[in-house]
Tab-separated table of C-alpha atoms in Angstrom:
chain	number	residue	atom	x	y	z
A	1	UNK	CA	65.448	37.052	139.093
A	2	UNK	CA	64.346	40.641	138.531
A	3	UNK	CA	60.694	41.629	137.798
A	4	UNK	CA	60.173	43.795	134.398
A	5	UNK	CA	57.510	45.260	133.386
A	6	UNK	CA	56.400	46.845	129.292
A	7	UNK	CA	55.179	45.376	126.707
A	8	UNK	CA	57.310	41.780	124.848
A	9	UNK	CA	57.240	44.056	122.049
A	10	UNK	CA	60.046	46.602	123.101
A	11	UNK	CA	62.394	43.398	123.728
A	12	UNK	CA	61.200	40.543	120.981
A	13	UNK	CA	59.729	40.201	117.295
A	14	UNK	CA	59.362	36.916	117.686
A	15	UNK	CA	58.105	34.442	119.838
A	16	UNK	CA	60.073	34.179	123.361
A	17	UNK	CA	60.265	32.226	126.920
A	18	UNK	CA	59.724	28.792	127.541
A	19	UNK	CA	57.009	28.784	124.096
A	20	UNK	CA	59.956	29.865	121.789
A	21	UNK	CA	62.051	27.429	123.145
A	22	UNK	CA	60.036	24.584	122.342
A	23	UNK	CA	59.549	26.110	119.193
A	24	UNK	CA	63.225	25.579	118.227
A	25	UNK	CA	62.811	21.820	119.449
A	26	UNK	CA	60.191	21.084	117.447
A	27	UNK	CA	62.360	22.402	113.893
A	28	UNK	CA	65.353	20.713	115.404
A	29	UNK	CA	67.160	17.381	114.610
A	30	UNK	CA	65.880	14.993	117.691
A	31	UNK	CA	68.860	15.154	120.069
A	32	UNK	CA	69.784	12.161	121.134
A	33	UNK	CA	71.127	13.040	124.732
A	34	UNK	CA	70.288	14.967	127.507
A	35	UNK	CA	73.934	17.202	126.674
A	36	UNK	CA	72.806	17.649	123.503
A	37	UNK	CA	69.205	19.108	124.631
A	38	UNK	CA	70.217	21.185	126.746
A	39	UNK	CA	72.612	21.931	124.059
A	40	UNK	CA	69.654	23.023	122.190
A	41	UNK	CA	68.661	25.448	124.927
A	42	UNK	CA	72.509	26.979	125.737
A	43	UNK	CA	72.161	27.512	121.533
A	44	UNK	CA	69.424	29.065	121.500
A	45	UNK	CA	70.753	32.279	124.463
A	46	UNK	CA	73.782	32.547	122.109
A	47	UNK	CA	71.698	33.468	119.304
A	48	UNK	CA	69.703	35.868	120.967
A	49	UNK	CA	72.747	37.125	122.756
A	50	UNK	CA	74.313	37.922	119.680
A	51	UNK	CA	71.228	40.160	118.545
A	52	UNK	CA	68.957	43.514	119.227
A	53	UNK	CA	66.085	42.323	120.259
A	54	UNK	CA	64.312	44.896	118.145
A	55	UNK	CA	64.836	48.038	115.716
A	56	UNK	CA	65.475	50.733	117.822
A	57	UNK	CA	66.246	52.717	114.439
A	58	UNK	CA	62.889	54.599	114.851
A	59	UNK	CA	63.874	55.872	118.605
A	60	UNK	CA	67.324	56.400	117.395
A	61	UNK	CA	66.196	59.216	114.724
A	62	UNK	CA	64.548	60.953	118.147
A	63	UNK	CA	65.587	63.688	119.674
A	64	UNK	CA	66.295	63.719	123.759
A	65	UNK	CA	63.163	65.604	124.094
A	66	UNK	CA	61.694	63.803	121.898
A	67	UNK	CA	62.357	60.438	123.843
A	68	UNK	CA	61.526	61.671	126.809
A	69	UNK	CA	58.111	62.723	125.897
A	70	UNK	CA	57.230	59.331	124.391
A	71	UNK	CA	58.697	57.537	127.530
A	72	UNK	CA	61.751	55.976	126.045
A	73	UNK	CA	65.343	55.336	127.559
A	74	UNK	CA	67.887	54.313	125.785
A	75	UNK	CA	69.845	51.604	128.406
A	76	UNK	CA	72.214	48.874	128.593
A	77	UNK	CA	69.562	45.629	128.469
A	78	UNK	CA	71.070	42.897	130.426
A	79	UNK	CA	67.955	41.166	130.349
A	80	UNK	CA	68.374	38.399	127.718
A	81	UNK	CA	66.425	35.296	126.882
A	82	UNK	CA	67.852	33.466	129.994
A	83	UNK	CA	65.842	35.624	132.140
A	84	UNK	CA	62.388	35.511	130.291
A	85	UNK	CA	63.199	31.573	129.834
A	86	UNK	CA	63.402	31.424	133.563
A	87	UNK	CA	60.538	33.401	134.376
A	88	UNK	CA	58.371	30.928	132.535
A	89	UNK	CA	59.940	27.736	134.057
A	90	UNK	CA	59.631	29.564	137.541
A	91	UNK	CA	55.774	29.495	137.109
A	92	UNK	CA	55.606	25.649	136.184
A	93	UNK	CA	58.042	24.412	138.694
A	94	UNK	CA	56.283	26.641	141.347
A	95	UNK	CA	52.908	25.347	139.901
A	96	UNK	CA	50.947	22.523	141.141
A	97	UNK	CA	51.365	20.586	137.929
A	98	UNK	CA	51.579	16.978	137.833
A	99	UNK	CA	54.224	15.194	135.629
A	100	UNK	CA	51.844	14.442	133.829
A	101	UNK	CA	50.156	17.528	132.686
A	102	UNK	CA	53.812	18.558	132.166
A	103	UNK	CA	54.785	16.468	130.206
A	104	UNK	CA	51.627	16.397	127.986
A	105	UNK	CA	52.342	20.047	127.543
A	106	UNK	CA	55.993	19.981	127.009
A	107	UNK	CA	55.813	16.992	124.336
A	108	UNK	CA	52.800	18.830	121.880
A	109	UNK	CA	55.217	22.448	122.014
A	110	UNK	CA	58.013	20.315	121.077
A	111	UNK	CA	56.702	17.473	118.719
A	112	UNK	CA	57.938	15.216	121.093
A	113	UNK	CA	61.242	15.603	119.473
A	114	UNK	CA	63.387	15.346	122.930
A	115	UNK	CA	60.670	13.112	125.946
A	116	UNK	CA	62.845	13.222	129.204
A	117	UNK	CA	61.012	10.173	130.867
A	118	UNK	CA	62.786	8.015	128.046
A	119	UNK	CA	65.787	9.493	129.040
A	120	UNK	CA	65.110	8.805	132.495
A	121	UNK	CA	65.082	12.731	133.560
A	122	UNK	CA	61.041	13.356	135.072
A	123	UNK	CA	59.916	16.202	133.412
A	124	UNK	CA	60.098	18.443	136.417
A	125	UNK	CA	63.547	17.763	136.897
A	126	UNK	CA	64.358	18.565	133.512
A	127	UNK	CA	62.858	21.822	133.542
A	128	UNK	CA	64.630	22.438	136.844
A	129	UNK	CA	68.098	21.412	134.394
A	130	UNK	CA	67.309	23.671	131.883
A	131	UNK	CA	66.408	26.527	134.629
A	132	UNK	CA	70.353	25.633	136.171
A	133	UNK	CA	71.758	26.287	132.632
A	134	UNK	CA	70.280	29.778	132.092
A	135	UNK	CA	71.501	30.509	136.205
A	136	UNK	CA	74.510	29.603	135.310
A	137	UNK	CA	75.456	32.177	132.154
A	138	UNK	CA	76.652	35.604	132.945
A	139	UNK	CA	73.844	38.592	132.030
A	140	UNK	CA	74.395	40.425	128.704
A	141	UNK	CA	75.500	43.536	128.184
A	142	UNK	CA	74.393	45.538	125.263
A	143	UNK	CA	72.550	49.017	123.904
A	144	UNK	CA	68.746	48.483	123.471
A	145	UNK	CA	66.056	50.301	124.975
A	146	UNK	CA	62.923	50.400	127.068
A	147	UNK	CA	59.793	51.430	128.160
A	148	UNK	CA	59.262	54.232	130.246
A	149	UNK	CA	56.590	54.476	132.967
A	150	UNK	CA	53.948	55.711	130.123
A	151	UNK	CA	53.721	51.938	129.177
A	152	UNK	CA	52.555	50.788	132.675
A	153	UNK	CA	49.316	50.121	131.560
A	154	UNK	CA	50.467	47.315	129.118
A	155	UNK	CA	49.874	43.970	130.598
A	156	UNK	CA	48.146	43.044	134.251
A	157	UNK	CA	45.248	44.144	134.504
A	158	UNK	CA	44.192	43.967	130.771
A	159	UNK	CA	45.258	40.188	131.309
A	160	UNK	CA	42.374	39.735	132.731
A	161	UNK	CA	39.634	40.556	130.084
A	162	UNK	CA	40.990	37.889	127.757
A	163	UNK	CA	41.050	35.225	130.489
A	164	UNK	CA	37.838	33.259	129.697
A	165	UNK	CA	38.019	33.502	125.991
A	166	UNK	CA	41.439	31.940	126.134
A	167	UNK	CA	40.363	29.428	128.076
A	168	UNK	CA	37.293	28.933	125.348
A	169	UNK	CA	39.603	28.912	123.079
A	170	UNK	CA	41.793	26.040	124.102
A	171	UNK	CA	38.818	24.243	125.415
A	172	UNK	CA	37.222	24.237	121.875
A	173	UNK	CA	40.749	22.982	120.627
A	174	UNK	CA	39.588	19.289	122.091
A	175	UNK	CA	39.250	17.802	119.042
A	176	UNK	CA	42.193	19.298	117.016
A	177	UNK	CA	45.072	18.469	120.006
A	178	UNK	CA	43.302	15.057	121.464
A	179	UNK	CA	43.907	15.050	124.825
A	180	UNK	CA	45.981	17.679	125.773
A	181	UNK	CA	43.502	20.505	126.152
A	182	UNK	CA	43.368	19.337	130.078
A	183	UNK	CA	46.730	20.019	130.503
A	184	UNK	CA	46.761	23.279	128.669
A	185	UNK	CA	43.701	24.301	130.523
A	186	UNK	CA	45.844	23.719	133.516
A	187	UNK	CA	48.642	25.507	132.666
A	188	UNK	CA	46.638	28.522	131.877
A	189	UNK	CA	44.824	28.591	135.121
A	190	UNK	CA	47.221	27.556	137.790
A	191	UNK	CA	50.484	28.644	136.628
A	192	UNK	CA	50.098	31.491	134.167
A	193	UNK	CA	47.789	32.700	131.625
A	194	UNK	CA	50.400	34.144	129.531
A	195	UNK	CA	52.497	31.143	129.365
A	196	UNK	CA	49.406	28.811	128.468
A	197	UNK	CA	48.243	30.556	126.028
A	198	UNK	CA	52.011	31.334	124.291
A	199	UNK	CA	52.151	27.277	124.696
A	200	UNK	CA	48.447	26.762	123.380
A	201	UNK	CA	49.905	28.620	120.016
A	202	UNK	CA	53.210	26.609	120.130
A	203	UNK	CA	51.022	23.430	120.106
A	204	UNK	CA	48.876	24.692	117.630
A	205	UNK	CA	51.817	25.560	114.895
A	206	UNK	CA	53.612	21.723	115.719
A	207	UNK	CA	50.232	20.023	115.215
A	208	UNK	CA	49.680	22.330	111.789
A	209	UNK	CA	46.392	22.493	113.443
A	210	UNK	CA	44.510	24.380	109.975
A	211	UNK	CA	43.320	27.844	111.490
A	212	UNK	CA	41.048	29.741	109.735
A	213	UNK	CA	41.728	33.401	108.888
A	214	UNK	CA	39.189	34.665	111.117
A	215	UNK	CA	39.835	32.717	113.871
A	216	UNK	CA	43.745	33.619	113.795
A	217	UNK	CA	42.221	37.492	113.585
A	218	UNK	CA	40.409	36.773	117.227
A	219	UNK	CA	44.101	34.898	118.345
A	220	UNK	CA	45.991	37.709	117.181
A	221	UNK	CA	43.492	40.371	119.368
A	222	UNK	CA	43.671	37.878	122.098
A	223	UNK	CA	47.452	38.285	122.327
A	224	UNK	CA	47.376	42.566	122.280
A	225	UNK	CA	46.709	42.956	126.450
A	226	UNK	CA	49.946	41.133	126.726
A	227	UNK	CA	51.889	43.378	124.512
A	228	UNK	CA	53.284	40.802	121.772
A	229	UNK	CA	54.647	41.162	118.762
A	230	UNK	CA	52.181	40.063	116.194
A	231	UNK	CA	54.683	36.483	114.936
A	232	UNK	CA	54.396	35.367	118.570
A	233	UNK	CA	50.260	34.585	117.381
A	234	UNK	CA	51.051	34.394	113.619
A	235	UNK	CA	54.081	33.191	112.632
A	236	UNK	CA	54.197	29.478	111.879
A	237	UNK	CA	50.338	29.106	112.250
A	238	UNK	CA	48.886	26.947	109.617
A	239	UNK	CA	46.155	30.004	108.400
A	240	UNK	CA	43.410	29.069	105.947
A	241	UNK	CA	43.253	32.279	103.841
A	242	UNK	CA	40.629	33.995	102.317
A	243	UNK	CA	40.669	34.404	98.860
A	244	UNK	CA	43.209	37.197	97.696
A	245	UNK	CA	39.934	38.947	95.576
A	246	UNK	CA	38.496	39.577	98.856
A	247	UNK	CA	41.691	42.045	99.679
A	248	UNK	CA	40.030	45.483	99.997
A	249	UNK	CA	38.123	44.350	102.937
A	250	UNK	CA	41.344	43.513	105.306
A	251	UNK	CA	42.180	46.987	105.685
A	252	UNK	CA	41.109	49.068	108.658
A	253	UNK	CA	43.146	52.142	107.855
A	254	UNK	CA	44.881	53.473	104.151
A	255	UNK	CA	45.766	50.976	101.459
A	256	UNK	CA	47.459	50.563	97.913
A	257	UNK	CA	48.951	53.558	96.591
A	258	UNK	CA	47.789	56.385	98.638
A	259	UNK	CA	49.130	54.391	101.921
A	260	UNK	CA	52.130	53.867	99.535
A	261	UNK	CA	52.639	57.159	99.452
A	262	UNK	CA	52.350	58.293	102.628
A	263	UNK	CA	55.518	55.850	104.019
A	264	UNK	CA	57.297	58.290	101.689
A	265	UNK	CA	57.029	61.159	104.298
A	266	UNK	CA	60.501	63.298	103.671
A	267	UNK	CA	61.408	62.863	107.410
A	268	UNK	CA	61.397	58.732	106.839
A	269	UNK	CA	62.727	58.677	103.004
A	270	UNK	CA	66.049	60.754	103.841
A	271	UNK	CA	67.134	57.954	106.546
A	272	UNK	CA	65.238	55.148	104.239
A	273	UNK	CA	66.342	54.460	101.164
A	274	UNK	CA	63.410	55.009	98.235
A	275	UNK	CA	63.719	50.943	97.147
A	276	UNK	CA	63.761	49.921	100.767
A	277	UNK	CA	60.660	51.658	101.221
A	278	UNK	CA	59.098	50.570	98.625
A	279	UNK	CA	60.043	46.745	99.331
A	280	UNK	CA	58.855	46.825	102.973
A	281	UNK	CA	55.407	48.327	101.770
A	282	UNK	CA	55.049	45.228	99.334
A	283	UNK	CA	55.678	42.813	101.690
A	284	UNK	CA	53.723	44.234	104.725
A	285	UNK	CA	50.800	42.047	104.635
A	286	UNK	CA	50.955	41.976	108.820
A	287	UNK	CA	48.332	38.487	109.326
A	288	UNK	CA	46.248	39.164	106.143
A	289	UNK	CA	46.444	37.420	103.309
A	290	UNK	CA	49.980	36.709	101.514
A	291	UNK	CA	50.332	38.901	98.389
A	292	UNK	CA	46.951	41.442	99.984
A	293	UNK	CA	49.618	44.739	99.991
A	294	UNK	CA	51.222	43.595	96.394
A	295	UNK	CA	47.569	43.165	94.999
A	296	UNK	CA	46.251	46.780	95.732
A	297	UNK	CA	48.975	48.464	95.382
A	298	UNK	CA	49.026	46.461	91.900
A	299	UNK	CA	45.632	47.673	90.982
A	300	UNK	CA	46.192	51.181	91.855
A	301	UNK	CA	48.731	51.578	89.789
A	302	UNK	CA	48.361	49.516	86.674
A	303	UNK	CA	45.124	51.519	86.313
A	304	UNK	CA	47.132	54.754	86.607
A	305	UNK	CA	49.519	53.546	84.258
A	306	UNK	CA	46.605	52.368	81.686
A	307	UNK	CA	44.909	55.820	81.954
A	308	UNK	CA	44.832	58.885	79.498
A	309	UNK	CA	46.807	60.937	82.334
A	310	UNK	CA	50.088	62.422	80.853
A	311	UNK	CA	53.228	61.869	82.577
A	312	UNK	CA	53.754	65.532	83.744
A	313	UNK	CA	49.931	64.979	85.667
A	314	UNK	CA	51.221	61.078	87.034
A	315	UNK	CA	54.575	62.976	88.528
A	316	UNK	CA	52.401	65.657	90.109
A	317	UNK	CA	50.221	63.321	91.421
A	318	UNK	CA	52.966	61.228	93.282
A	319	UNK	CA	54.431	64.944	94.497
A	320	UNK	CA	50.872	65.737	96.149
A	321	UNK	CA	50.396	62.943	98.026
A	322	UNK	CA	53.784	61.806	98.885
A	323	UNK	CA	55.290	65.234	99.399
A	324	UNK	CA	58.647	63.730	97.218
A	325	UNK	CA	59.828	64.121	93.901
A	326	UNK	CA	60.301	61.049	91.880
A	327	UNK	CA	63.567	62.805	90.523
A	328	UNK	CA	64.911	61.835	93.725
A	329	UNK	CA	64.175	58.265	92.361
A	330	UNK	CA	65.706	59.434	88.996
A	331	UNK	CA	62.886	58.928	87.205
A	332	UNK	CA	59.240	60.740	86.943
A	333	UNK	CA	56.218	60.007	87.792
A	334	UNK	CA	55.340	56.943	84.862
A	335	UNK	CA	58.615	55.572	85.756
A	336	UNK	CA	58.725	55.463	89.347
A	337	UNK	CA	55.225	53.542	88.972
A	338	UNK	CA	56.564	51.032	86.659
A	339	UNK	CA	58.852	50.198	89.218
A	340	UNK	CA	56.081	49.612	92.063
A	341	UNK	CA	53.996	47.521	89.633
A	342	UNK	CA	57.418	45.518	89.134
A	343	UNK	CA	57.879	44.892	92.579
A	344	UNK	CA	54.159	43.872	93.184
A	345	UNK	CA	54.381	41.562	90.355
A	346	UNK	CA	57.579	40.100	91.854
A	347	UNK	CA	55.782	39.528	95.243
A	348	UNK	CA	52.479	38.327	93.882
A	349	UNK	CA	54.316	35.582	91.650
A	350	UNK	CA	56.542	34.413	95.201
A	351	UNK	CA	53.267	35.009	97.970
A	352	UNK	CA	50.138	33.808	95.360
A	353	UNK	CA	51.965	32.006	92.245
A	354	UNK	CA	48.008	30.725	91.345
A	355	UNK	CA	46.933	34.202	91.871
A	356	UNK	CA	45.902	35.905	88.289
A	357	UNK	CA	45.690	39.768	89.081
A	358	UNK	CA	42.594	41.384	87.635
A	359	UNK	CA	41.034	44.592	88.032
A	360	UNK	CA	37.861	45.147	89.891
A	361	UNK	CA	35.222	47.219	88.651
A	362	UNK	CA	34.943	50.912	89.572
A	363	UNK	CA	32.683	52.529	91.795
A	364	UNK	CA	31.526	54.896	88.904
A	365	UNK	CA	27.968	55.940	90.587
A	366	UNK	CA	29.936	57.820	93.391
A	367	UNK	CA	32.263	60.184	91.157
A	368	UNK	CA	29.948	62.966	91.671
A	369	UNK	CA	30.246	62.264	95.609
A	370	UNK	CA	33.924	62.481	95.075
A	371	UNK	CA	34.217	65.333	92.890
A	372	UNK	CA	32.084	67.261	95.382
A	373	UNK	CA	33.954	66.870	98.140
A	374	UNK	CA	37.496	67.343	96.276
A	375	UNK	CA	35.909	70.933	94.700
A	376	UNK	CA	34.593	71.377	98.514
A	377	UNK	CA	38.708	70.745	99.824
A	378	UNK	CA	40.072	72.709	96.946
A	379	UNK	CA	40.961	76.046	98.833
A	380	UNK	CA	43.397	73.710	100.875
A	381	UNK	CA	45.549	72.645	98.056
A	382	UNK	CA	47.873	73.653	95.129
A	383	UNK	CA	45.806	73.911	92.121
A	384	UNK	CA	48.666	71.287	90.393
A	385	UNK	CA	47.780	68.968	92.636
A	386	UNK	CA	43.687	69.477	92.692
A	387	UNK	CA	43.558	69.516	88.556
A	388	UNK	CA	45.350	66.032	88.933
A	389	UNK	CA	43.521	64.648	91.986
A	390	UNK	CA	39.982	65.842	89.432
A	391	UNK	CA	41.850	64.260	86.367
A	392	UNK	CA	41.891	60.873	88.495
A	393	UNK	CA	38.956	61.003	89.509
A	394	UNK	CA	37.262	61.385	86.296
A	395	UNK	CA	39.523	59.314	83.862
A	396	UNK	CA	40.688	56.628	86.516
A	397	UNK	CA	38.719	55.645	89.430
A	398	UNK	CA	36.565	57.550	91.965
A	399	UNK	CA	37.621	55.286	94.742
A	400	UNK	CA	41.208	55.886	94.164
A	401	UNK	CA	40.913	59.499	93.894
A	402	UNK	CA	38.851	59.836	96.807
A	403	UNK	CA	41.900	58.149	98.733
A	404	UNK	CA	44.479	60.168	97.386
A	405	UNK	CA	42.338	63.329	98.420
A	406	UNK	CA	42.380	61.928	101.520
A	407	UNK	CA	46.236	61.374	101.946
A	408	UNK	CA	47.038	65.090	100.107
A	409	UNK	CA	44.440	66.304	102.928
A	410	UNK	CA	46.409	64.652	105.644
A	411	UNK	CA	49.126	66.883	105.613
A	412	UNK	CA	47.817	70.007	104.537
A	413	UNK	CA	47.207	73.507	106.027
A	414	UNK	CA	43.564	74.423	106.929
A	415	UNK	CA	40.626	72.912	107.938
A	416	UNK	CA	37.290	71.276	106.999
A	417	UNK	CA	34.321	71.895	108.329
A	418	UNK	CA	32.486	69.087	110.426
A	419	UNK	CA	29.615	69.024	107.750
A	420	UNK	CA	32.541	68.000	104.984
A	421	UNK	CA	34.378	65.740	107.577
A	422	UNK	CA	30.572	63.499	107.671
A	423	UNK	CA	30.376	63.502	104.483
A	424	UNK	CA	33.821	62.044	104.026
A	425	UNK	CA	33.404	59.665	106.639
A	426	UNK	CA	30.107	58.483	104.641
A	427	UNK	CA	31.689	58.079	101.515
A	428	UNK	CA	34.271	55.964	102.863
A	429	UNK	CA	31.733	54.331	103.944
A	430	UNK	CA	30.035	53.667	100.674
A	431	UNK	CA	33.280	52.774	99.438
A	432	UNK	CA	33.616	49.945	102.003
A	433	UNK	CA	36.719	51.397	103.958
A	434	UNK	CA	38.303	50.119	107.528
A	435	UNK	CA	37.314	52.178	110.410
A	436	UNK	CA	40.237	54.105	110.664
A	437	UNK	CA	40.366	55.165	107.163
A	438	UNK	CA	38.891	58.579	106.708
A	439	UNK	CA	39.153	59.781	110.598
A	440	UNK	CA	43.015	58.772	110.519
A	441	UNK	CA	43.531	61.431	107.155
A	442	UNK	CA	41.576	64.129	108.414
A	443	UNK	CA	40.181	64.492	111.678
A	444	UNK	CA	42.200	66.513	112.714
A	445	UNK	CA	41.071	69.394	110.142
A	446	UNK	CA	37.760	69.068	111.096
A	447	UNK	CA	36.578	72.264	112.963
A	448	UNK	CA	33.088	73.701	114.068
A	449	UNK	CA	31.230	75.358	111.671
């Protein structure tokens, strides 16, 4: 087998290897023979055979240049799921395992849907059988793409920092998977820390272990030095979810509308289609609660659409921050936010059916803050767009205005001082924003006084 190197994210959005395997045993129909397992295994290559293993549409719109700067190759990848499978079956059958750590292991991934020893296959042997099947299919051929050398630093050694509190993790997992934390403990130590922990997770989701949110926050971290995708943590782990009221507080970076808005960049919306868009922005709750991108966005614009602000000052406000024109929509500004208060609704009634959207109260005492700062910013932008941004702030909601500023700011011509940029960061501060929030919009306009 070859080596490889980048992160599973430029090859997978799912979960892979050996721990996606047993995934697919686990939602399967209990085969009956040892054909019809590995028949499971040969069906599971076909599929991924038959499919990119990511969106390359975001390289694609690069230019050479472009690619070359960022590290990326466009390539033929004949490295398909055969050859991550084997990788991870190389480590246990070169491991010091015992059958019955193996089997332990291999019977919690799967639900003990398929248990070779009642088949009379030791469970060595039959990951040596299912290592002979991948061997023995030819290497695909098709167009994907791959990391450069600028992603060497994904991977070994950043491993290594997460070693002991994946190994506290499983080891505090005693009493929710009786008896196989041992095992796991083993695999994770003496054959591969990557493969225990993607086979911790696996047993995790078959058990329906409950997880709490927080504690699938701290998996989901765990999992970044190896360069998943986010579903190989998240996706089919029983969460226990905050309450959706809580929703403001998930977000590190922009949220609701004014994040809404800036997905509508004019470089993105000619290739994307304006309901796409929209639809993907809805529904991107990442690991946060479901319905938490629905619900602000809700609020944000149901108390635009409830305001005093004519239509003419709701079009130029969506034209200021999102740099479009809702024409291209055909529609204006009232209309075009009808139609994302629709498509929340739609998403809050599938995601949080007992969910009863409300409106939180406004953060009235820091208007004058806001309206500071926007009169401070007001030599950077159109005086359309600064008489609505005031108009919002004033008649709507402070908070929202403030992030609108924010996302008009992001893209404009100019600078702030450094004095203005700490102020900023403060407010958003006040207003209980992520991190990332303020510094992300304008950082870069900050210059020395």
């Amino acid at each position: 087998m070859r080596d490889q190197s980048g992160p599973y994210f430029e090859k997978y959005d799912a979960d892979f290897g050996l721990s996606g395997l047993t995934g697919s045993f686990a939602l399967s129909t209990p085969p009956g023979t040892e054909e019809a397992a590995l028949g499971l295994v040969t069906g599971k290559l076909i599929a991924y055979d038959g499919e990119t293993p990511v969106d390359s549409s975001g390289i694609e719109r690069l230019s050479e240049d472009e690619r070359h700067i960022l590290g990326f190759d466009v390539f033929h990848d004949d490295f398909g799921y055969a050859e991550e499978l084997r990788a991870d079956l190389a480590k246990l059958l070169d491991s010091p395992l015992s059958e019955e750590a193996l089997g332990a292991v291999w019977l919690a991934a799967t639900g003990g849907v398929w248990d070779p020893p009642a088949h009379g296959i030791g469970v060595r042997d039959w990951l040596a059988r299912m290592d002979a099947t991948c061997a023995a299919r030819p290497p695909r051929t098709m167009v994907g793409r791959a990391p450069g050398p600028s992603w060497s630093f994904w991977r070994l050694p950043a491993v290594e920092t997460v070693r002991d509190a994946i190994l506290a993790e499983i080891r505090a997992s005693a009493g929710e998977l009786p008896g196989l934390t041992p095992a796991l403990v083993e695999v994770a130590t003496r054959a591969d820390l990557d493969l225990g922990f993607r086979l911790f997770l696996r047993a995790l989701k078959t058990a329906a272990v409950p997880v709490p949110e927080e504690r699938c926050n701290r998996l989901c971290e765990l999992g970044e030095p190896f360069g998943y995708p986010f579903q190989v943590v998240y996706e089919g782990l029983t969460v226990v979810w905050q309450p959706l009221e809580v929703a403001r507080r998930l977000f590190d970076g922009d949220f609701g509308l004014s994040e809404l808005a800036g997905q509508f960049d004019p470089i993105w919306e000619r290739s994307v289609p304006a309901p796409e868009l929209l639809h993907r922005s809805v529904i991107a709750d990442g690991y946060h609660v479901p319905g938490v991108q629905a619900l602000v966005l809700w609020e944000d614009t149901v108390r635009l659409l409830r305001s005093p602000l004519s239509g003419d000052t709701l079009t130029a406000l969506w034209v200021a921050a999102s740099n479009t024109d809702p024409g291209r929509f055909a529609t204006d500004g009232p209309g075009w936010l009808r139609r994302i208060a629709e498509a929340c609704r739609a998403r809050l009634a599938a995601a949080a059916p007992e969910h009863t959207p409300a409106l939180p109260p406004i953060r009235a005492d820091l208007a004058d803050a806001v309206l500071h700062e926007l009169r401070e910013a007001t030599p950077l932008l159109e005086p359309e767009h600064a008489t609505a941004l005031e108009q919002v702030v004033v008649q709507v909601d402070p908070d929202l205005g403030f992030r609108l500023l924010l996302r008009v700011l992001n893209t404009a011509s100019g600078s702030l001082t450094k004095g203005q940029y700490a102020r900023c960061r403060a407010l958003g501060e006040r207003f209980g924003y992520g991190e990332d929030h303020v510094s992300y919009a304008i950082e870069h306009l900050a210059q020395d006084e």
